Amino acid sequence: MKTKLTVIKIGGNVIDDAETLKHVLQEFSELNSPKILIHGGGKIASELSLKLGIQPKMIEGRRITDAETLKVVTMAYGGLVNKNIVALLQAFGCDALGLTGADANVIPAQKRANKEIDYGYVGDFETDSINIERLSFFIEGGLTPVFCALTHDKNGSLLNTNADTLAAGIATALSKKYDVKLIYCFEKPGVLLDAEDDKTLIRELGYLHYQQLKDDGIIHTGMIPKLENAFAARRHGIDVGIKHALDLNKSAGTILL
Amino acid sequence: MKTKLTVIKIGGNVIDDAETLKHVLQEFSELNSPKILIHGGGKIASELSLKLGIQPKMIEGRRITDAETLKVVTMAYGGLVNKNIVALLQAFGCDALGLTGADANVIPAQKRANKEIDYGYVGDFETDSINIERLSFFIEGGLTPVFCALTHDKNGSLLNTNADTLAAGIATALSKKYDVKLIYCFEKPGVLLDAEDDKTLIRELGYLHYQQLKDDGIIHTGMIPKLENAFAARRHGIDVGIKHALDLNKSAGTILL
């Protein structure tokens, strides 16, 4: 029987509030099974970018990452957010190890080639390229990997990668070796029929139902790429949940069928 | 017989120039024995600080680290500098792992208590507290730890720590298990009698000689804390060299007696 492994993604809005972040990290620390945390930090990166006089550019929710913006996200994701999360987890007794995909070459990637839009230093990775052996080495050694959404091109450059995609990829790659559960945490109790009404939580969501809700415009904008990533992992047989960050160990949120 | 381990500290001026940095990292990658890199980044932190409207404050070469400055050094050291070095080392085939002292709890520290000067979030560590087991786990696993000069207080806060002191501490702690060689690399060929004349290199320097040179004002300012750290490691029986970053594998520089 495979060992259980919980992979949790926490989004930017969870990170922005210090008290919420502490609460989530404390609950995360209390999870008994081996675990991995993946975090975003887009809002902090955008704020830093503006302070440094660089106007953030987004296309369909994806950050256009020129050389200066790559520095900004490296500082925000790899430095400020990642290292503070690691320090907080250590305070909660969780032996966290902060990682980018460059560290120990855990996630090699390729700079995105797109003829229509130049995304800049944005990286796409193959799930098969994820360094399962090295991640297992850390996990079996009692460490809890904490990922920011940076990968590398193996030629010396870091690459900005979507954190939701990274979470799905890591969960999928590790499902070869572990019994993986993937949880996306954010500021809502799960997938809602009405984003403004928490009571409209969808407790179970299948792919056809999701497509219908998307066609009807009920699921829209940021939830679409998140759910596409989540369903991609689900198709590999991984249990996937989407829930409120403050309900990590209590509510089931939305479970993907 | 103990395994050889080379601990190399590279200073801020080496990091500032992209070509010099690449050269040093390539030479570092070519070292056959297990190795650890420790880097500074003070100039990059000061530049970032100024861009963000925070005037850097230094007392006797030590940065006063208030809460905002701690964020700046976390971004600069832990993010920008550390992760770029890791990505470059990976490109040179060196399996680097970027670390702060919070990661895997490798260097727990205490916030400095000083009645006269409030250094803020500055950390002092005990050499005996360095997590030798965890560092060995990484090294024996074929990884090359790359440290920025941040530690943590085990209560959730990162702490700014002098990189020269960190290098000496790590070298000393690991000398219990490894045959350690410590090399301080910077922009000069070693300890000079005349800082402006590379031909005045002191090839061998003992502690009494150093004290005499210090009393005579020949060794001064930034070299004093560097040499104090270097001699502290030397007293533990560690081979210590001080040399030009571009001569990492060629010149002996200054050898401490």
Short mmCIF file of C-alpha atoms in Angstrom, two decimals:
data_model
loop_
_atom_site.label_atom_id
_atom_site.label_comp_id
_atom_site.label_asym_id
_atom_site.label_seq_id
_atom_site.Cartn_x
_atom_site.Cartn_y
_atom_site.Cartn_z
CA MET A 1 0.00 0.00 0.00
CA LYS A 2 1.25 3.45 -0.89
CA THR A 3 2.00 6.02 1.81
CA LYS A 4 -0.52 8.85 2.04
CA LEU A 5 0.70 12.27 0.88
CA THR A 6 -1.28 15.50 1.09
CA VAL A 7 -0.48 18.24 -1.42
CA ILE A 8 -1.96 21.61 -0.50
CA LYS A 9 -2.01 24.76 -2.58
CA ILE A 10 -2.70 28.04 -0.81
CA GLY A 11 -3.57 31.06 -2.89
CA GLY A 12 -2.51 34.67 -2.78
CA ASN A 13 -5.48 35.98 -0.82
CA VAL A 14 -4.73 33.54 1.98
CA ILE A 15 -1.12 34.71 2.14
CA ASP A 16 -1.93 38.40 2.22
CA ASP A 17 -3.51 38.35 5.66
CA ALA A 18 -0.94 37.50 8.36
CA GLU A 19 -3.47 36.02 10.79
CA THR A 20 -5.20 33.87 8.14
CA LEU A 21 -1.81 32.65 6.95
CA LYS A 22 -0.74 31.67 10.49
CA HIS A 23 -4.03 29.85 11.05
CA VAL A 24 -3.67 27.88 7.81
CA LEU A 25 -0.03 27.04 8.48
CA GLN A 26 -0.87 25.84 11.98
CA GLU A 27 -3.58 23.52 10.61
CA PHE A 28 -1.23 22.39 7.87
CA SER A 29 1.44 21.59 10.50
CA GLU A 30 -1.05 19.40 12.34
CA LEU A 31 -1.60 17.10 9.34
CA ASN A 32 -0.07 13.79 10.32
CA SER A 33 0.79 12.36 6.92
CA PRO A 34 3.70 13.51 4.77
CA LYS A 35 2.75 16.72 3.03
CA ILE A 36 3.77 19.35 0.53
CA LEU A 37 2.73 22.99 0.44
CA ILE A 38 2.57 25.09 -2.73
CA HIS A 39 1.93 28.79 -2.42
CA GLY A 40 1.15 31.69 -4.70
CA GLY A 41 1.93 35.30 -3.93
CA GLY A 42 0.74 37.22 -6.97
CA LYS A 43 -0.72 40.14 -5.05
CA ILE A 44 2.50 40.65 -3.07
CA ALA A 45 4.49 40.46 -6.32
CA SER A 46 2.20 43.04 -7.95
CA GLU A 47 2.55 45.39 -4.96
CA LEU A 48 6.34 45.04 -4.99
CA SER A 49 6.36 45.57 -8.75
CA LEU A 50 4.41 48.82 -8.41
CA LYS A 51 6.68 50.05 -5.58
CA LEU A 52 9.65 49.47 -7.88
CA GLY A 53 7.94 51.40 -10.69
CA ILE A 54 7.18 48.35 -12.85
CA GLN A 55 3.56 48.18 -14.01
CA PRO A 56 2.38 44.53 -13.71
CA LYS A 57 1.07 43.16 -17.02
CA MET A 58 -1.45 40.34 -17.00
CA ILE A 59 -3.07 38.51 -19.92
CA GLU A 60 -5.93 36.16 -19.01
CA GLY A 61 -4.70 36.04 -15.43
CA ARG A 62 -1.15 35.13 -16.49
CA ARG A 63 1.66 37.49 -15.59
CA ILE A 64 3.83 38.71 -18.45
CA THR A 65 7.27 38.13 -16.98
CA ASP A 66 9.99 40.31 -18.52
CA ALA A 67 13.52 40.28 -17.05
CA GLU A 68 12.69 42.90 -14.40
CA THR A 69 9.45 41.17 -13.45
CA LEU A 70 11.32 37.87 -13.10
CA LYS A 71 13.49 39.58 -10.47
CA VAL A 72 10.36 40.84 -8.72
CA VAL A 73 8.71 37.40 -8.56
CA THR A 74 11.99 35.78 -7.51
CA MET A 75 12.18 38.23 -4.60
CA ALA A 76 8.48 37.99 -3.72
CA TYR A 77 7.80 34.27 -4.22
CA GLY A 78 11.22 32.73 -3.63
CA GLY A 79 12.29 35.15 -0.90
CA LEU A 80 9.66 37.01 1.07
CA VAL A 81 6.68 34.64 0.91
CA ASN A 82 8.50 31.30 0.79
CA LYS A 83 11.00 32.00 3.56
CA ASN A 84 8.43 33.53 5.88
CA ILE A 85 6.17 30.50 5.43
CA VAL A 86 9.14 28.21 6.16
CA ALA A 87 10.01 30.16 9.32
CA LEU A 88 6.37 30.06 10.51
CA LEU A 89 6.06 26.32 9.82
CA GLN A 90 9.26 25.68 11.77
CA ALA A 91 7.72 27.59 14.68
CA PHE A 92 4.72 25.22 14.47
CA GLY A 93 7.07 22.22 14.61
CA CYS A 94 6.83 21.37 10.91
CA ASP A 95 10.26 20.69 9.41
CA ALA A 96 9.73 22.79 6.28
CA LEU A 97 12.16 23.12 3.39
CA GLY A 98 11.56 26.00 0.97
CA LEU A 99 12.03 25.15 -2.69
CA THR A 100 11.89 26.57 -6.17
CA GLY A 101 12.01 24.12 -9.05
CA ALA A 102 15.71 25.00 -9.44
CA ASP A 103 16.61 23.77 -5.95
CA ALA A 104 17.85 20.19 -6.21
CA ASN A 105 16.60 20.42 -9.80
CA VAL A 106 13.18 19.27 -8.66
CA ILE A 107 11.21 20.90 -11.49
CA PRO A 108 13.01 21.48 -14.78
CA ALA A 109 10.89 23.42 -17.27
CA GLN A 110 10.94 25.10 -20.69
CA LYS A 111 10.44 28.77 -21.44
CA ARG A 112 7.02 29.06 -23.02
CA ALA A 113 7.06 29.40 -26.80
CA ASN A 114 4.01 31.31 -27.95
CA LYS A 115 3.93 33.07 -31.30
CA GLU A 116 1.01 35.33 -30.44
CA ILE A 117 1.90 36.49 -26.92
CA ASP A 118 5.42 36.79 -25.51
CA TYR A 119 4.91 35.72 -21.90
CA GLY A 120 8.62 36.27 -21.21
CA TYR A 121 10.25 34.17 -18.49
CA VAL A 122 7.27 31.89 -18.01
CA GLY A 123 7.93 28.17 -17.66
CA ASP A 124 5.93 25.12 -18.63
CA PHE A 125 6.98 21.76 -17.24
CA GLU A 126 6.30 18.15 -18.13
CA THR A 127 4.84 16.16 -15.26
CA ASP A 128 7.20 13.33 -16.22
CA SER A 129 10.20 15.63 -15.70
CA ILE A 130 9.40 16.30 -12.04
CA ASN A 131 12.19 14.86 -9.94
CA ILE A 132 10.19 12.30 -7.95
CA GLU A 133 13.32 10.68 -6.52
CA ARG A 134 14.60 13.92 -5.03
CA LEU A 135 11.19 14.88 -3.65
CA SER A 136 10.87 11.42 -2.08
CA PHE A 137 14.36 11.84 -0.60
CA PHE A 138 13.16 14.98 1.19
CA ILE A 139 9.81 13.49 2.23
CA GLU A 140 11.31 10.19 3.46
CA GLY A 141 13.87 12.28 5.34
CA GLY A 142 11.03 13.84 7.34
CA LEU A 143 11.01 17.18 5.54
CA THR A 144 8.00 19.09 4.26
CA PRO A 145 8.72 20.70 0.89
CA VAL A 146 7.28 24.21 0.54
CA PHE A 147 7.14 25.30 -3.09
CA CYS A 148 6.89 28.71 -4.58
CA ALA A 149 5.82 28.79 -8.21
CA LEU A 150 9.24 29.16 -9.81
CA THR A 151 10.86 26.56 -12.05
CA HIS A 152 14.09 26.76 -14.08
CA ASP A 153 15.28 26.14 -17.63
CA LYS A 154 18.47 24.22 -16.68
CA ASN A 155 20.42 26.95 -18.50
CA GLY A 156 20.68 29.25 -15.50
CA SER A 157 17.37 31.05 -15.65
CA LEU A 158 14.45 30.82 -13.28
CA LEU A 159 10.98 30.75 -14.82
CA ASN A 160 7.65 31.94 -13.49
CA THR A 161 5.10 29.12 -13.37
CA ASN A 162 1.45 29.07 -12.40
CA ALA A 163 1.08 27.79 -8.82
CA ASP A 164 -2.18 25.92 -9.48
CA THR A 165 -0.58 24.09 -12.41
CA LEU A 166 2.49 23.34 -10.29
CA ALA A 167 0.32 21.86 -7.52
CA ALA A 168 -1.53 19.61 -9.99
CA GLY A 169 1.76 18.56 -11.62
CA ILE A 170 3.50 17.73 -8.34
CA ALA A 171 0.45 15.82 -7.10
CA THR A 172 0.24 13.87 -10.36
CA ALA A 173 3.96 13.06 -10.52
CA LEU A 174 4.04 11.88 -6.91
CA SER A 175 0.91 9.76 -7.32
CA LYS A 176 3.19 7.16 -8.93
CA LYS A 177 4.75 6.62 -5.53
CA TYR A 178 2.24 7.94 -3.00
CA ASP A 179 -1.49 7.86 -2.34
CA VAL A 180 -1.93 11.57 -3.06
CA LYS A 181 -4.70 13.89 -1.96
CA LEU A 182 -4.66 17.36 -3.56
CA ILE A 183 -6.38 20.29 -1.88
CA TYR A 184 -6.73 23.77 -3.31
CA CYS A 185 -7.31 26.27 -0.50
CA PHE A 186 -8.57 29.75 -1.05
CA GLU A 187 -10.84 32.40 0.41
CA LYS A 188 -14.15 30.68 -0.51
CA PRO A 189 -15.68 27.48 0.93
CA GLY A 190 -15.30 25.73 -2.42
CA VAL A 191 -16.85 26.01 -5.89
CA LEU A 192 -19.96 28.19 -5.56
CA LEU A 193 -22.97 28.58 -7.85
CA ASP A 194 -23.06 32.22 -6.71
CA ALA A 195 -19.60 33.57 -5.83
CA GLU A 196 -21.23 35.97 -3.35
CA ASP A 197 -23.22 33.34 -1.48
CA ASP A 198 -21.31 30.71 0.51
CA LYS A 199 -24.52 28.70 0.91
CA THR A 200 -24.41 27.82 -2.81
CA LEU A 201 -21.44 25.48 -2.31
CA ILE A 202 -21.30 22.62 -4.80
CA ARG A 203 -20.34 19.62 -2.65
CA GLU A 204 -19.49 17.30 -5.52
CA LEU A 205 -18.49 18.36 -9.00
CA GLY A 206 -17.99 16.13 -12.04
CA TYR A 207 -16.27 17.24 -15.23
CA LEU A 208 -19.46 17.33 -17.38
CA HIS A 209 -21.27 19.33 -14.70
CA TYR A 210 -18.29 21.72 -14.55
CA GLN A 211 -18.35 22.16 -18.34
CA GLN A 212 -22.07 22.92 -18.23
CA LEU A 213 -21.57 25.50 -15.46
CA LYS A 214 -18.71 27.04 -17.43
CA ASP A 215 -20.84 27.20 -20.62
CA ASP A 216 -23.60 28.86 -18.61
CA GLY A 217 -21.13 31.46 -17.31
CA ILE A 218 -21.70 30.36 -13.69
CA ILE A 219 -18.09 29.24 -13.29
CA HIS A 220 -15.89 31.92 -14.80
CA THR A 221 -12.57 33.86 -14.77
CA GLY A 222 -10.02 32.63 -12.21
CA MET A 223 -11.95 29.49 -11.30
CA ILE A 224 -11.61 28.07 -14.83
CA PRO A 225 -7.82 27.53 -14.92
CA LYS A 226 -7.91 26.38 -11.28
CA LEU A 227 -10.56 23.76 -12.07
CA GLU A 228 -8.87 22.71 -15.31
CA ASN A 229 -5.72 21.99 -13.29
CA ALA A 230 -7.73 20.27 -10.59
CA PHE A 231 -9.56 18.02 -13.08
CA ALA A 232 -6.28 17.21 -14.85
CA ALA A 233 -5.02 15.78 -11.54
CA ARG A 234 -8.38 14.07 -10.88
CA ARG A 235 -8.11 12.27 -14.23
CA HIS A 236 -4.93 10.67 -12.86
CA GLY A 237 -6.98 9.16 -10.05
CA ILE A 238 -5.99 11.72 -7.42
CA ASP A 239 -8.53 12.78 -4.78
CA VAL A 240 -9.04 16.51 -5.27
CA GLY A 241 -10.79 18.94 -2.95
CA ILE A 242 -11.34 22.69 -3.18
CA LYS A 243 -12.02 24.38 0.12
CA HIS A 244 -11.72 27.40 2.35
CA ALA A 245 -8.23 27.87 3.76
CA LEU A 246 -9.64 28.24 7.27
CA ASP A 247 -11.46 24.91 6.97
CA LEU A 248 -8.44 22.87 6.02
CA ASN A 249 -9.06 20.08 8.52
CA LYS A 250 -12.81 20.52 9.00
CA SER A 251 -14.99 21.07 5.92
CA ALA A 252 -14.83 18.91 2.81
CA GLY A 253 -15.50 21.88 0.50
CA THR A 254 -16.05 20.82 -3.09
CA ILE A 255 -14.92 17.31 -3.95
CA LEU A 256 -14.20 16.56 -7.60
CA LEU A 257 -15.90 13.43 -8.92
CA MET B 1 39.48 9.26 7.70
CA LYS B 2 36.97 12.07 7.40
CA THR B 3 35.54 13.05 4.01
CA LYS B 4 36.83 16.33 2.61
CA LEU B 5 34.37 19.24 2.56
CA THR B 6 35.04 22.66 1.09
CA VAL B 7 33.12 25.62 2.51
CA ILE B 8 33.32 28.73 0.35
CA LYS B 9 32.06 32.20 1.16
CA ILE B 10 31.62 34.65 -1.72
CA GLY B 11 31.18 38.31 -0.91
CA GLY B 12 28.88 40.98 -2.21
CA ASN B 13 31.29 42.49 -4.73
CA VAL B 14 31.68 39.11 -6.41
CA ILE B 15 27.92 38.74 -6.73
CA ASP B 16 27.33 42.19 -8.18
CA ASP B 17 29.05 41.48 -11.47
CA ALA B 18 27.17 38.86 -13.51
CA GLU B 19 30.25 37.65 -15.41
CA THR B 20 32.43 37.38 -12.30
CA LEU B 21 29.66 35.51 -10.53
CA LYS B 22 29.28 33.03 -13.40
CA HIS B 23 33.03 32.47 -13.50
CA VAL B 24 33.20 31.79 -9.76
CA LEU B 25 30.18 29.50 -9.83
CA GLN B 26 31.65 27.53 -12.72
CA GLU B 27 34.92 27.02 -10.81
CA PHE B 28 32.95 26.16 -7.69
CA SER B 29 30.96 23.56 -9.67
CA GLU B 30 34.21 21.94 -10.77
CA LEU B 31 35.36 21.23 -7.21
CA ASN B 32 35.22 17.47 -6.82
CA SER B 33 34.71 17.15 -3.09
CA PRO B 34 31.43 17.81 -1.31
CA LYS B 35 31.01 21.54 -0.88
CA ILE B 36 28.91 24.32 0.58
CA LEU B 37 28.54 27.87 -0.70
CA ILE B 38 27.68 30.85 1.49
CA HIS B 39 26.94 34.16 -0.14
CA GLY B 40 26.44 37.75 0.87
CA GLY B 41 24.45 40.30 -1.07
CA GLY B 42 24.63 43.46 0.99
CA LYS B 43 25.04 45.82 -1.95
CA ILE B 44 22.01 44.37 -3.76
CA ALA B 45 20.01 44.64 -0.51
CA SER B 46 21.07 48.28 -0.09
CA GLU B 47 20.10 49.10 -3.67
CA LEU B 48 16.71 47.42 -3.26
CA SER B 49 16.23 49.20 0.05
CA LEU B 50 16.87 52.59 -1.56
CA LYS B 51 14.52 51.80 -4.47
CA LEU B 52 11.81 51.04 -1.91
CA GLY B 53 12.50 54.31 -0.10
CA ILE B 54 14.16 52.76 2.94
CA GLN B 55 17.49 54.35 3.84
CA PRO B 56 19.95 51.54 4.77
CA LYS B 57 21.43 52.02 8.26
CA MET B 58 24.82 50.51 9.04
CA ILE B 59 26.79 50.58 12.30
CA GLU B 60 30.38 49.27 12.09
CA GLY B 61 29.51 47.44 8.88
CA ARG B 62 26.49 45.74 10.44
CA ARG B 63 23.06 46.42 8.99
CA ILE B 64 20.41 47.69 11.38
CA THR B 65 17.53 45.42 10.46
CA ASP B 66 14.10 46.85 11.30
CA ALA B 67 10.95 45.00 10.19
CA GLU B 68 10.93 46.62 6.73
CA THR B 69 14.65 45.97 6.23
CA LEU B 70 14.15 42.33 7.22
CA LYS B 71 11.69 42.07 4.31
CA VAL B 72 14.26 43.67 2.01
CA VAL B 73 17.06 41.26 2.96
CA THR B 74 14.68 38.29 2.80
CA MET B 75 13.81 39.29 -0.78
CA ALA B 76 17.38 40.13 -1.78
CA TYR B 77 19.37 37.36 -0.04
CA GLY B 78 16.79 34.57 0.22
CA GLY B 79 15.09 35.29 -3.11
CA LEU B 80 17.00 37.15 -5.79
CA VAL B 81 20.62 36.26 -5.02
CA ASN B 82 20.16 32.77 -3.59
CA LYS B 83 17.78 31.46 -6.23
CA ASN B 84 19.77 32.90 -9.13
CA ILE B 85 22.93 31.27 -7.79
CA VAL B 86 21.08 27.96 -7.44
CA ALA B 87 19.77 28.18 -11.03
CA LEU B 88 23.27 29.01 -12.35
CA LEU B 89 24.88 26.16 -10.40
CA GLN B 90 22.28 23.75 -11.76
CA ALA B 91 23.23 24.91 -15.27
CA PHE B 92 26.86 24.05 -14.42
CA GLY B 93 25.80 20.56 -13.32
CA CYS B 94 26.07 21.24 -9.59
CA ASP B 95 23.04 19.93 -7.71
CA ALA B 96 22.52 23.03 -5.58
CA LEU B 97 19.95 23.47 -2.83
CA GLY B 98 19.27 27.02 -1.64
CA LEU B 99 18.89 27.42 2.09
CA THR B 100 18.26 29.92 4.82
CA GLY B 101 18.85 28.82 8.39
CA ALA B 102 15.06 28.34 8.70
CA ASP B 103 14.94 25.71 5.95
CA ALA B 104 15.07 22.28 7.54
CA ASN B 105 15.90 24.21 10.75
CA VAL B 106 19.58 24.08 9.84
CA ILE B 107 20.60 27.21 11.76
CA PRO B 108 18.49 28.22 14.73
CA ALA B 109 19.55 31.55 16.23
CA GLN B 110 18.64 34.18 18.79
CA LYS B 111 17.72 37.80 18.16
CA ARG B 112 20.68 39.87 19.30
CA ALA B 113 20.24 41.49 22.69
CA ASN B 114 22.28 44.67 22.85
CA LYS B 115 21.49 47.41 25.32
CA GLU B 116 23.44 50.11 23.51
CA ILE B 117 22.42 49.52 19.91
CA ASP B 118 19.14 47.98 18.73
CA TYR B 119 20.26 45.97 15.72
CA GLY B 120 16.66 44.84 15.15
CA TYR B 121 16.13 41.46 13.47
CA VAL B 122 19.75 40.41 13.63
CA GLY B 123 20.52 36.87 14.69
CA ASP B 124 23.43 35.31 16.55
CA PHE B 125 23.78 31.54 16.50
CA GLU B 126 25.68 29.00 18.58
CA THR B 127 27.98 26.81 16.51
CA ASP B 128 26.75 23.86 18.58
CA SER B 129 23.17 24.55 17.48
CA ILE B 130 23.92 24.11 13.79
CA ASN B 131 22.00 21.10 12.54
CA ILE B 132 24.94 18.92 11.44
CA GLU B 133 22.72 15.89 10.91
CA ARG B 134 20.47 17.67 8.46
CA LEU B 135 23.38 19.24 6.60
CA SER B 136 25.05 15.82 6.34
CA PHE B 137 21.77 14.38 5.06
CA PHE B 138 21.85 16.89 2.20
CA ILE B 139 25.57 16.46 1.51
CA GLU B 140 25.49 12.65 1.65
CA GLY B 141 22.48 12.83 -0.67
CA GLY B 142 24.69 14.50 -3.29
CA LEU B 143 23.35 18.01 -2.80
CA THR B 144 25.36 21.22 -2.51
CA PRO B 145 23.86 23.54 0.11
CA VAL B 146 23.88 27.21 -0.90
CA PHE B 147 23.34 29.48 2.07
CA CYS B 148 22.23 33.04 2.23
CA ALA B 149 22.92 34.79 5.51
CA LEU B 150 19.51 34.44 7.11
CA THR B 151 18.80 32.41 10.23
CA HIS B 152 15.59 32.12 12.28
CA ASP B 153 14.47 32.41 15.90
CA LYS B 154 12.28 29.24 15.92
CA ASN B 155 9.34 31.52 16.77
CA GLY B 156 8.48 32.33 13.18
CA SER B 157 10.87 35.16 12.45
CA LEU B 158 13.81 35.17 10.11
CA LEU B 159 16.95 36.94 11.34
CA ASN B 160 19.70 38.71 9.42
CA THR B 161 23.11 37.18 10.16
CA ASN B 162 26.59 38.13 9.00
CA ALA B 163 27.64 35.89 6.11
CA ASP B 164 31.33 35.71 7.16
CA THR B 165 30.28 34.60 10.64
CA LEU B 166 27.87 32.09 9.16
CA ALA B 167 30.62 30.62 6.95
CA ALA B 168 32.98 30.23 9.93
CA GLY B 169 30.20 28.71 12.04
CA ILE B 170 29.13 26.20 9.41
CA ALA B 171 32.76 25.22 8.74
CA THR B 172 33.43 24.78 12.45
CA ALA B 173 30.26 22.78 13.14
CA LEU B 174 30.87 20.45 10.20
CA SER B 175 34.53 19.92 11.12
CA LYS B 176 33.23 17.43 13.71
CA LYS B 177 32.23 15.18 10.83
CA TYR B 178 34.28 16.32 7.83
CA ASP B 179 37.81 17.39 6.98
CA VAL B 180 36.81 21.00 6.31
CA LYS B 181 38.58 23.63 4.26
CA LEU B 182 37.17 27.16 4.52
CA ILE B 183 37.81 29.72 1.80
CA TYR B 184 36.77 33.35 1.87
CA CYS B 185 36.56 34.70 -1.68
CA PHE B 186 36.41 38.34 -2.51
CA GLU B 187 37.66 40.96 -4.97
CA LYS B 188 41.29 40.99 -3.71
CA PRO B 189 43.98 38.29 -4.03
CA GLY B 190 44.05 37.85 -0.25
CA VAL B 191 45.11 39.89 2.76
CA LEU B 192 47.24 42.79 1.49
CA LEU B 193 49.73 45.04 3.25
CA ASP B 194 48.56 47.79 0.90
CA ALA B 195 44.92 47.37 -0.16
CA GLU B 196 45.71 49.15 -3.44
CA ASP B 197 48.67 46.95 -4.39
CA ASP B 198 47.98 43.29 -5.18
CA LYS B 199 51.74 42.59 -5.05
CA THR B 200 51.72 43.13 -1.28
CA LEU B 201 49.83 39.85 -0.71
CA ILE B 202 50.57 38.22 2.64
CA ARG B 203 50.94 34.53 1.77
CA GLU B 204 50.80 33.23 5.34
CA LEU B 205 49.24 35.03 8.27
CA GLY B 206 49.35 34.00 11.94
CA TYR B 207 47.15 35.47 14.64
CA LEU B 208 49.90 37.47 16.38
CA HIS B 209 51.04 38.91 13.05
CA TYR B 210 47.41 39.81 12.29
CA GLN B 211 47.04 41.56 15.64
CA GLN B 212 50.21 43.53 15.01
CA LEU B 213 48.99 44.58 11.55
CA LYS B 214 45.66 45.55 13.04
CA ASP B 215 47.31 47.60 15.79
CA ASP B 216 49.43 49.32 13.14
CA GLY B 217 46.29 50.20 11.15
CA ILE B 218 47.48 48.16 8.16
CA ILE B 219 44.56 45.76 8.43
CA HIS B 220 41.43 47.78 9.02
CA THR B 221 37.65 48.22 8.54
CA GLY B 222 35.92 45.32 6.76
CA MET B 223 38.94 42.99 6.91
CA ILE B 224 38.88 42.92 10.72
CA PRO B 225 35.55 41.11 11.27
CA LYS B 226 36.33 38.84 8.28
CA LEU B 227 39.68 37.85 9.78
CA GLU B 228 38.27 37.48 13.28
CA ASN B 229 35.75 34.99 11.86
CA ALA B 230 38.45 33.28 9.83
CA PHE B 231 40.80 32.91 12.82
CA ALA B 232 37.92 31.64 14.98
CA ALA B 233 37.51 28.76 12.50
CA ARG B 234 41.31 28.29 12.26
CA ARG B 235 41.48 27.83 16.05
CA HIS B 236 39.21 24.81 15.56
CA GLY B 237 41.86 23.27 13.32
CA ILE B 238 40.19 24.17 10.04
CA ASP B 239 42.34 25.07 7.03
CA VAL B 240 41.44 28.64 6.13
CA GLY B 241 42.31 30.55 2.96
CA ILE B 242 41.43 34.06 1.81
CA LYS B 243 41.68 34.59 -1.92
CA HIS B 244 40.45 36.28 -5.06
CA ALA B 245 37.14 34.91 -6.30
CA LEU B 246 38.57 34.51 -9.80
CA ASP B 247 41.45 32.41 -8.44
CA LEU B 248 39.32 29.89 -6.63
CA ASN B 249 41.10 26.83 -8.01
CA LYS B 250 44.46 28.39 -8.87
CA SER B 251 46.04 30.76 -6.34
CA ALA B 252 46.48 29.96 -2.65
CA GLY B 253 45.85 33.57 -1.62
CA THR B 254 46.49 34.14 2.06
CA ILE B 255 46.68 31.02 4.22
CA LEU B 256 46.02 31.40 7.92
CA LEU B 257 48.64 29.79 10.14
#
